[in-house]
Every structure is written in structure tokens, then in C-alpha cells.
Short mmCIF file of C-alpha atoms and ligand atoms in Angstrom, two decimals:
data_model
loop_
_atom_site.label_atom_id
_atom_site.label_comp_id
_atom_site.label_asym_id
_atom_site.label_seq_id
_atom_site.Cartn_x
_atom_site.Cartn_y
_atom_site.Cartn_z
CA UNK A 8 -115.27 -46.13 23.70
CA UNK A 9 -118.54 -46.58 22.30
CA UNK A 10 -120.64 -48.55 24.42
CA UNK A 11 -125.00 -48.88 24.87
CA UNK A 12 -127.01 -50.64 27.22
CA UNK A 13 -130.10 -51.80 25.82
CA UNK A 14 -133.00 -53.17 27.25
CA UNK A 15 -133.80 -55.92 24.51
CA UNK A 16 -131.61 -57.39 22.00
CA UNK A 17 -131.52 -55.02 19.04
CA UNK A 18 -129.97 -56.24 16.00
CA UNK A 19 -126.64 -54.35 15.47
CA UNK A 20 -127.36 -52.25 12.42
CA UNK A 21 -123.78 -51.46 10.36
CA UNK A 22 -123.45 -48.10 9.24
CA UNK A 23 -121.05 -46.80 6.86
CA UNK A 24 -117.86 -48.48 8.39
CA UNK A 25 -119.05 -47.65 11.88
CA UNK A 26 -117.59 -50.37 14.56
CA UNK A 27 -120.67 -51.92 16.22
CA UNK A 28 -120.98 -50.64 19.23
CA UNK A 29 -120.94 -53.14 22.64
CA UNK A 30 -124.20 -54.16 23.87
CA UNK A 31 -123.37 -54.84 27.34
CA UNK A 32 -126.74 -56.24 28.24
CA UNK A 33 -126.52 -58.53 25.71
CA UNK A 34 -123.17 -60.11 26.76
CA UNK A 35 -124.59 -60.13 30.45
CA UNK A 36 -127.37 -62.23 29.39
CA UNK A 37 -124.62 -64.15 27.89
CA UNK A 38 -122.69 -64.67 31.15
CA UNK A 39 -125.81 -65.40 32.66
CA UNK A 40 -126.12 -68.39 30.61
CA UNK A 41 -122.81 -69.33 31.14
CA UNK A 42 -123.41 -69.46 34.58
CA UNK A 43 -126.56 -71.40 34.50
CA UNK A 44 -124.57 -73.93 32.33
CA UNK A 45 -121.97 -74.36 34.98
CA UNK A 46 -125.09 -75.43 37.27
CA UNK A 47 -124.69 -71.93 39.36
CA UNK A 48 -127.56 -69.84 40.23
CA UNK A 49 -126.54 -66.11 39.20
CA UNK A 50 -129.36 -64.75 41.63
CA UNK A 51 -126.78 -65.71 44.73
CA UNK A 52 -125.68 -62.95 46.27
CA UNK A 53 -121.96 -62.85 45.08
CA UNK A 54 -122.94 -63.21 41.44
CA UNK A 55 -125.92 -60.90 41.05
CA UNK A 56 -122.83 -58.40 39.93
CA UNK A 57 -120.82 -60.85 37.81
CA UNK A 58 -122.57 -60.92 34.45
CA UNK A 59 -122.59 -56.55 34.63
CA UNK A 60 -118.62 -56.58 35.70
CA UNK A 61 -117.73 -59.11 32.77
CA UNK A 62 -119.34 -57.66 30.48
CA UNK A 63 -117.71 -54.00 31.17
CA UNK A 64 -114.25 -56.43 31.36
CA UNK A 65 -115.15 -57.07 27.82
CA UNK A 66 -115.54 -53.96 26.64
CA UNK A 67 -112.47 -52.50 28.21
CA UNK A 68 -110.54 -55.43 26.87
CA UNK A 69 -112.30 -55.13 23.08
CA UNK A 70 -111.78 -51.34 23.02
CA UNK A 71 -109.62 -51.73 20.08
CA UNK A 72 -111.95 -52.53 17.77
CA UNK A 73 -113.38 -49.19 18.27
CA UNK A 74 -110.37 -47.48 17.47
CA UNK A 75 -108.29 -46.74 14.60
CA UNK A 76 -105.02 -47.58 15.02
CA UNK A 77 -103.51 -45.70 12.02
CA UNK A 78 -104.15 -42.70 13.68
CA UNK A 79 -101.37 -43.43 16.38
CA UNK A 80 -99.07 -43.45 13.42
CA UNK A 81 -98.20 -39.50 13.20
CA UNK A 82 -94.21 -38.75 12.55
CA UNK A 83 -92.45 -36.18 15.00
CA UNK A 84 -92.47 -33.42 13.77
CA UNK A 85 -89.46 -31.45 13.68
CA UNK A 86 -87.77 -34.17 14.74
CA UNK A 87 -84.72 -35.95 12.24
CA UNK A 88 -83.39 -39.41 12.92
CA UNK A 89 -82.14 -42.06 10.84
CA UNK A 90 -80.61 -44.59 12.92
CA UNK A 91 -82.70 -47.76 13.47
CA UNK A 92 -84.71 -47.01 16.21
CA UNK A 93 -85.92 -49.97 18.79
CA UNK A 94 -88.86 -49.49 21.63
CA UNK A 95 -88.61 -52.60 23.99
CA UNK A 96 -90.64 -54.20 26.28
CA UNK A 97 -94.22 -52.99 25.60
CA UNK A 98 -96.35 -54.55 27.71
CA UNK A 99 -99.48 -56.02 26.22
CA UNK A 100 -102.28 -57.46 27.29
CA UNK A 101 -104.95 -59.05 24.36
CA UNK A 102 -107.37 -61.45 24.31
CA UNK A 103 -107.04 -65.06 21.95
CA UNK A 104 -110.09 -64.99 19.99
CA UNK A 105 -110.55 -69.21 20.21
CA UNK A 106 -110.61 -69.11 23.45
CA UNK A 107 -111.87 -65.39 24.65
CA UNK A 108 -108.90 -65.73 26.87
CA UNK A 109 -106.06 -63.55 27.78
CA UNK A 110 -102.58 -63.57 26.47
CA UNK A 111 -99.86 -61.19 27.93
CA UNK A 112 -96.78 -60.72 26.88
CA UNK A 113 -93.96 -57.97 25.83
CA UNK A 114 -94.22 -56.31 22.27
CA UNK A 115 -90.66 -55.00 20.46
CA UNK A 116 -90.70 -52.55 17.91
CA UNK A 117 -87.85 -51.77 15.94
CA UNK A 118 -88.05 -49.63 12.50
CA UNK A 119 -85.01 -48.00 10.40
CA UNK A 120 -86.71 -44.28 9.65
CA UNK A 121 -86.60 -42.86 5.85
CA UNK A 122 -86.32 -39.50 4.79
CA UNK A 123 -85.78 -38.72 9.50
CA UNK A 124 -89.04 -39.88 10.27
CA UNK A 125 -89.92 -41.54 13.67
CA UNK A 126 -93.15 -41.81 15.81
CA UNK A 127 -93.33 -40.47 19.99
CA UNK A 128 -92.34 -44.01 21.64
CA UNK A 129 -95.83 -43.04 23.32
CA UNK A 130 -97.53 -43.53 20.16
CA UNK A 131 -95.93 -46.91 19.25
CA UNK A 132 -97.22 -47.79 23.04
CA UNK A 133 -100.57 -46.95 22.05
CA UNK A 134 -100.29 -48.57 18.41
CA UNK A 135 -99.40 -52.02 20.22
CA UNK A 136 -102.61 -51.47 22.87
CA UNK A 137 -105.14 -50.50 20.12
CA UNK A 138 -104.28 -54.05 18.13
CA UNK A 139 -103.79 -55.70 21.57
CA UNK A 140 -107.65 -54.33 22.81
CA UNK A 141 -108.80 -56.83 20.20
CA UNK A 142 -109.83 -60.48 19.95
CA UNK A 143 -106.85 -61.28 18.55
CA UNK A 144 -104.38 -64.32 17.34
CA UNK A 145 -100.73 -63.73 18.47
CA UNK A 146 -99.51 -63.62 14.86
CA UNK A 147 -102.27 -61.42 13.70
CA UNK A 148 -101.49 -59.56 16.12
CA UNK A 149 -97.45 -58.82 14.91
CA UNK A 150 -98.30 -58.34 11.56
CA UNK A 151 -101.07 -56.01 12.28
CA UNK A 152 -98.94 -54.18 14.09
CA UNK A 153 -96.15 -54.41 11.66
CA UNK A 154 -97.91 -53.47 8.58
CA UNK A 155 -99.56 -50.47 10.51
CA UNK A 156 -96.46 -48.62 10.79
CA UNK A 157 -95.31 -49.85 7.49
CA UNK A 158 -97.80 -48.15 5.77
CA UNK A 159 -97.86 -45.33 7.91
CA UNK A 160 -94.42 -44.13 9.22
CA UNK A 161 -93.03 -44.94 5.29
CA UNK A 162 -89.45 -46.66 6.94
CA UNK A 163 -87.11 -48.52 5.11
CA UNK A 164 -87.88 -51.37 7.33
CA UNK A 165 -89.90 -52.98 10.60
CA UNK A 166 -89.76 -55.33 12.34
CA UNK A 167 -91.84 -56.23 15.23
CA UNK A 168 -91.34 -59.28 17.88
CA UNK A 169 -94.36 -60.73 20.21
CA UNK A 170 -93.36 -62.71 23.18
CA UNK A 171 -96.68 -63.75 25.33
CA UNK A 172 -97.86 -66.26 27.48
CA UNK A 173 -101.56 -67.63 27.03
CA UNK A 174 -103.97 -68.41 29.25
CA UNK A 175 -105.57 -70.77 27.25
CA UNK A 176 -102.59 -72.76 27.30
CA UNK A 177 -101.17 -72.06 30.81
CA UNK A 178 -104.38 -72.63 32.48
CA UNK A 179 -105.93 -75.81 31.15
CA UNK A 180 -104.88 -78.88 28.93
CA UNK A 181 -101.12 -79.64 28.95
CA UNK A 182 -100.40 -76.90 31.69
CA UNK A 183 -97.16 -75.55 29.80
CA UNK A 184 -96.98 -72.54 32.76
CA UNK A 185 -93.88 -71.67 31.68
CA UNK A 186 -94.37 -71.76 28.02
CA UNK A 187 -93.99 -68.72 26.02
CA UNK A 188 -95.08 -68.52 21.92
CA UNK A 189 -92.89 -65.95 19.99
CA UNK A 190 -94.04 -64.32 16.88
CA UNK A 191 -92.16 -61.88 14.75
CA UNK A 192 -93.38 -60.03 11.35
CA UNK A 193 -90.07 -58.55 9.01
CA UNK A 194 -91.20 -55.75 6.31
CA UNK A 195 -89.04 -53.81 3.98
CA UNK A 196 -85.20 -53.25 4.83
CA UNK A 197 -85.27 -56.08 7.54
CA UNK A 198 -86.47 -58.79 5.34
CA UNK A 199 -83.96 -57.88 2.58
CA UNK A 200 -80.76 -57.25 4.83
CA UNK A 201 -80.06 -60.22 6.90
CA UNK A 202 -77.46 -58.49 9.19
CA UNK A 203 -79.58 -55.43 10.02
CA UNK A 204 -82.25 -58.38 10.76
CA UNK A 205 -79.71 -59.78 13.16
CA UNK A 206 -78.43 -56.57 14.34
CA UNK A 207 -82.05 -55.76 15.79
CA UNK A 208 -83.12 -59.04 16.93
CA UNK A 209 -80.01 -59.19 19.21
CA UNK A 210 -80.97 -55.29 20.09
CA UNK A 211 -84.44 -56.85 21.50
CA UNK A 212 -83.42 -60.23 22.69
CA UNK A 213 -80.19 -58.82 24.62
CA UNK A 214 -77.88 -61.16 22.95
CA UNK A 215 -75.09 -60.09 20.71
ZN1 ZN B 312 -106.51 -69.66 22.91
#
């Protein structure tokens, strides 16, 4: 992660593709004012931390944007398969970019390999965190995801299914606790065979 504490705002200067790196100073000084807009007094004793912890929160929870993701998207190698393979249950944890609030939620990956080609379940874990460690909408999210290993892993089809419960909704306004917003992105093989569609999406919802 590529992070820099700096003693006075600095503009971020871009370099050749380079992800800005976090200033966590300069969101502390944000919380700060976030604090003294709620009427609180961040000297008090059990703030004088706060603004430093958040802003390390962000980072951790941003770290994303500081990593390629393509580069989780090696093949096995060695390793022959043709079967459509599905990964369930990924946990993720992301962050909805109009709120800056969490959303958490299960990922499901399933692909149909060409030529034997899969990915390490590990690295389809770590696919789904990098695009999760993001500020992120839900169905930017999927497709990101999707089109990653599209373009990557070369399958005959993918097809990726979000299922994640957001703060911003949960938490304030119409208090939906229970509700749940379900996204799903269909490339290649998936979108043109609606029975292999089906087959999967029973796979990952459990229903036949
Ligand atoms: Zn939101």
C-alpha cells in the first residue's frame, strides 16, 4: 500500500499512471472537520485518536485503488479443466462511493475455462478484494470484476453474482435492515446459452 503523511497539504502530482498515493493527514484534517460540524470538540480525550484511526480505516479500505487487479488473473499452470467452474461465497467488504459507506455482501464467481484454463480459487478471492478495496457502486463492482477475468483468463464465459447489504441503506432513511441488492454481470458463453446461464445461477443460489 502506498501511503505518506505529510505535514501540509501538497497537491497530489500524477505521474505516469501512478495511483495517488493516500495523504492521511489530509483526510484527518478532514475528519476533524467533520467532527467540528457535528458540534464535537476533537481535542476531548476519546477523540484526539479518531481523525488518525479513520483515516488509516480509509486507507485499508481504499487499498484497491493501489493495486492492479489484472495481475490476480494468472492461469494454473499445469493444471487442465474444462468443466464450468463456480467459487461461492466470497466474502466482500467495499465501500459505496455516494455515501463513503460500507456494503458487505457474498461475491459468486462462476467461469466455463477454454483451451483448460482456470485461476487458484485464492486468486479469484483476491480479484473480488482488490475491486471490493475501492469506492465502489455494487454494479460497478460485478462488472469490474466480470470483465477482469474476461479479458484475462480468455473463458468461454463468466458470470459473476453480488449479493450485499448497504449501510447506507440499512442504517438511515427507510431502515430496510433486512434488505439485500443483487447484481449480476453475464459475458461470453453465459449470455449466449440460456441453460448454462441457468445451470450456474442455480449452482450459486442453491436452487435447482
Ligand atoms: Zn450509498
Amino acid at each position: 500500500m502506498t501511503t505518506r503523511f505529510s505535514k501540509e497539504h501538497e497537491a497530489h502530482i500524477p505521474s505516469d499512471g501512478e495511483p495517488a498515493p493516500v495523504d492521511l493527514e489530509l483526510i484527518a484534517q478532514g475528519v476533524r472537520m467533520i467532527l467540528e460540524g457535528l458540534g464535537e470538540d476533537p481535542e476531548r480525550p476519546g477523540l484526539q485518536e479518531t481523525p488518525r484511526r479513520v483515516a488509516e480505516m480509509y486507507a485499508e479500505l481504499t487499498s484497491g485503488m493501489r493495486e492492479d487487479a489484472a495481475q490476480h488473473v494468472v492461469p494454473l499452470p499445469g493444471d487442465k479443466h474444462d468443466e464450468m467452474v463456480i467459487v461461492k461465497d466470497i466474502s466482500i467488504a467495499s465501500m459505496c462511493e455516494h455515501h463513503l459507506a460500507p456494503f458487505v455482501g457474498k461475491c459468486h464467481i462462476a467461469y466455463i475455462p477454454r483451451d483448460g484454463r482456470i485461476l487458484g480459487i485464492s486468486k479469484l478471492a483476491r480479484l473480488a478484494e482488490t475491486f471490493s478495496r475501492r469506492l465502489q457502486l455494487q454494479e460497478r463492482l460485478t462488472t469490474d470484476i466480470a470483465n477482469t477475468l474476461f479479458e484475462g483468463l480468455k473463458p468461454i464465459g463468466v458470470m459473476v453474482v453480488i449479493e450485499a447489504a448497504h449501510t447506507c441503506m440499512t442504517l438511515r432513511g427507510v431502515r430496510k435492515v433486512e434488505a439485500k441488492t443483487v447484481t449480476s454481470a453475464v459475458l461470453g458463453g453465459f449470455r449466449t446459452d440460456p441453460r448454462t446461464r441457468a445451470e450456474a445461477m442455480a449452482l450459486i443460489t442453491g436452487k435447482e
